[in-house]
GROMACS .gro file of C-alpha atoms in nm:
model
  128
    1MET     CA    1   6.843 -12.478 -12.599
    2PRO     CA    2   6.523 -12.500 -12.806
    3ILE     CA    3   6.259 -12.744 -12.689
    4ASP     CA    4   6.102 -12.970 -12.950
    5ARG     CA    5   5.724 -12.962 -12.900
    6LYS     CA    6   5.455 -13.155 -13.080
    7GLN     CA    7   5.226 -12.850 -13.104
    8ASN     CA    8   5.264 -12.474 -13.077
    9ARG     CA    9   5.140 -12.334 -12.750
   10ILE     CA   10   4.817 -12.137 -12.771
   11ALA     CA   11   4.762 -11.850 -12.526
   12VAL     CA   12   4.443 -11.889 -12.322
   13ASP     CA   13   4.301 -11.766 -11.992
   14ILE     CA   14   4.104 -12.050 -11.834
   15SER     CA   15   4.028 -12.075 -11.461
   16VAL     CA   16   4.047 -12.435 -11.339
   17MET     CA   17   4.058 -12.637 -11.018
   18VAL     CA   18   4.377 -12.836 -10.959
   19THR     CA   19   4.358 -13.131 -10.721
   20THR     CA   20   4.647 -13.335 -10.581
   21VAL     CA   21   4.641 -13.610 -10.321
   22LEU     CA   22   4.688 -13.350 -10.046
   23GLU     CA   23   4.516 -13.032 -10.160
   24ALA     CA   24   4.292 -12.854 -10.410
   25ASN     CA   25   4.367 -12.505 -10.546
   26GLU     CA   26   4.240 -12.273 -10.814
   27ALA     CA   27   4.480 -12.196 -11.099
   28THR     CA   28   4.474 -12.041 -11.444
   29ILE     CA   29   4.578 -12.216 -11.764
   30VAL     CA   30   4.777 -11.956 -11.958
   31ASN     CA   31   4.875 -12.169 -12.256
   32LEU     CA   32   4.746 -12.498 -12.384
   33THR     CA   33   4.801 -12.775 -12.637
   34GLU     CA   34   4.654 -13.123 -12.673
   35TYR     CA   35   4.955 -13.261 -12.484
   36GLY     CA   36   5.002 -13.017 -12.196
   37ALA     CA   37   4.953 -12.676 -12.042
   38GLN     CA   38   5.116 -12.404 -11.839
   39LEU     CA   39   4.930 -12.323 -11.517
   40ALA     CA   40   4.985 -11.995 -11.333
   41GLY     CA   41   4.905 -11.913 -10.972
   42MET     CA   42   5.033 -12.235 -10.818
   43SER     CA   43   5.344 -12.442 -10.762
   44LEU     CA   44   5.398 -12.815 -10.726
   45PRO     CA   45   5.711 -13.032 -10.716
   46VAL     CA   46   5.829 -13.184 -11.046
   47GLY     CA   47   5.679 -13.529 -11.095
   48THR     CA   48   5.363 -13.461 -10.894
   49ARG     CA   49   5.053 -13.623 -11.041
   50PHE     CA   50   4.736 -13.414 -11.028
   51GLN     CA   51   4.404 -13.358 -11.198
   52ILE     CA   52   4.263 -13.050 -11.367
   53ASP     CA   53   3.887 -13.001 -11.336
   54PHE     CA   54   3.706 -12.772 -11.581
   55GLU     CA   55   3.331 -12.772 -11.652
   56GLU     CA   56   3.261 -13.137 -11.568
   57GLN     CA   57   3.583 -13.255 -11.742
   58THR     CA   58   3.876 -13.405 -11.555
   59VAL     CA   59   4.221 -13.418 -11.717
   60PHE     CA   60   4.504 -13.610 -11.550
   61ALA     CA   61   4.853 -13.460 -11.565
   62ILE     CA   62   5.204 -13.469 -11.425
   63VAL     CA   63   5.428 -13.171 -11.343
   64ALA     CA   64   5.704 -13.150 -11.605
   65TRP     CA   65   5.868 -12.835 -11.465
   66SER     CA   66   5.799 -12.596 -11.180
   67GLU     CA   67   5.874 -12.238 -11.078
   68ILE     CA   68   5.757 -12.028 -10.782
   69ASP     CA   69   5.418 -11.930 -10.929
   70ARG     CA   70   5.367 -12.155 -11.232
   71VAL     CA   71   5.406 -12.511 -11.354
   72GLY     CA   72   5.426 -12.696 -11.680
   73ALA     CA   73   5.186 -12.988 -11.701
   74ARG     CA   74   5.208 -13.285 -11.935
   75PHE     CA   75   4.873 -13.457 -11.984
   76LEU     CA   76   4.868 -13.833 -11.929
   77PHE     CA   77   4.612 -13.861 -12.212
   78SER     CA   78   4.601 -13.605 -12.492
   79LEU     CA   79   4.296 -13.382 -12.529
   80THR     CA   80   4.066 -13.502 -12.805
   81ASP     CA   81   3.728 -13.369 -12.691
   82GLY     CA   82   3.547 -13.199 -12.405
   83PRO     CA   83   3.527 -12.842 -12.277
   84LEU     CA   84   3.905 -12.787 -12.255
   85TYR     CA   85   3.951 -12.910 -12.611
   86SER     CA   86   3.671 -12.675 -12.722
   87GLN     CA   87   3.848 -12.384 -12.552
   88LEU     CA   88   4.172 -12.482 -12.729
   89ALA     CA   89   3.999 -12.501 -13.068
   90GLN     CA   90   3.835 -12.162 -13.016
   91ALA     CA   91   4.167 -12.006 -12.908
   92ARG     CA   92   4.337 -12.154 -13.216
   93MET     CA   93   4.077 -11.995 -13.445
   94THR     CA   94   4.115 -11.660 -13.271
   95ASP     CA   95   4.495 -11.690 -13.293
   96ALA     CA   96   4.474 -11.769 -13.666
   97VAL     CA   97   4.255 -11.465 -13.736
   98THR     CA   98   4.479 -11.240 -13.528
   99SER     CA   99   4.792 -11.371 -13.701
  100ALA     CA  100   4.643 -11.322 -14.046
  101HIS     CA  101   4.471 -10.989 -13.989
  102GLY     CA  102   4.635 -10.822 -13.690
  103ASP     CA  103   4.499 -10.753 -13.344
  104GLY     CA  104   4.187 -10.581 -13.476
  105GLY     CA  105   4.061 -10.893 -13.650
  106TRP     CA  106   3.943 -10.885 -14.011
  107VAL     CA  107   3.910 -10.543 -14.164
  108PRO     CA  108   3.785 -10.498 -14.521
  109PRO     CA  109   4.051 -10.364 -14.758
  110ARG     CA  110   4.051  -9.992 -14.818
  111PRO     CA  111   3.969  -9.889 -15.173
  112THR     CA  112   4.254  -9.734 -15.369
  113LEU     CA  113   4.216  -9.435 -15.600
  114GLY     CA  114   4.234  -9.656 -15.909
  115SER     CA  115   3.960  -9.886 -15.784
  116ALA     CA  116   3.691  -9.619 -15.762
  117ARG     CA  117   3.415  -9.727 -16.000
  118HIS     CA  118   3.126  -9.535 -16.142
  119ILE     CA  119   2.803  -9.680 -16.006
  120PRO     CA  120   2.545  -9.664 -16.283
  121THR     CA  121   2.206  -9.521 -16.209
  122GLY     CA  122   1.883  -9.604 -16.383
  123PHE     CA  123   1.763  -9.935 -16.516
  124GLY     CA  124   1.989 -10.179 -16.702
  125ARG     CA  125   2.228 -10.002 -16.938
  126ARG     CA  126   2.034  -9.680 -16.953
  127ARG     CA  127   2.178  -9.388 -16.772
  128ALA     CA  128   1.974  -9.120 -16.607
   0.00000   0.00000   0.00000
């Protein structure tokens, strides 16, 4: 069954600190939107409230789904600014370039045989 999401997930690789009432662990955000994230390297029960700390920013979240080594987090307040939002914006730009131009990024178009032009030499219209 397809899941209706507000935003497309953007692949990222961000190391964060996850803190619950009982413990604090390191985890990695593997995909991110303004409304939530998927965290790998940890597991929490569904419904657990926790905070994600990244570069002086704290984001509050709740576990929407959980598996053995990863969880889906829904943010209590959507991302609108801060370091995590900056990482998301940068990843979106990178994703857009990759989607438009392939994995190698932008590559100038190769000239075709018909596009070869004579480059004049000399000054103005005069030819040497």
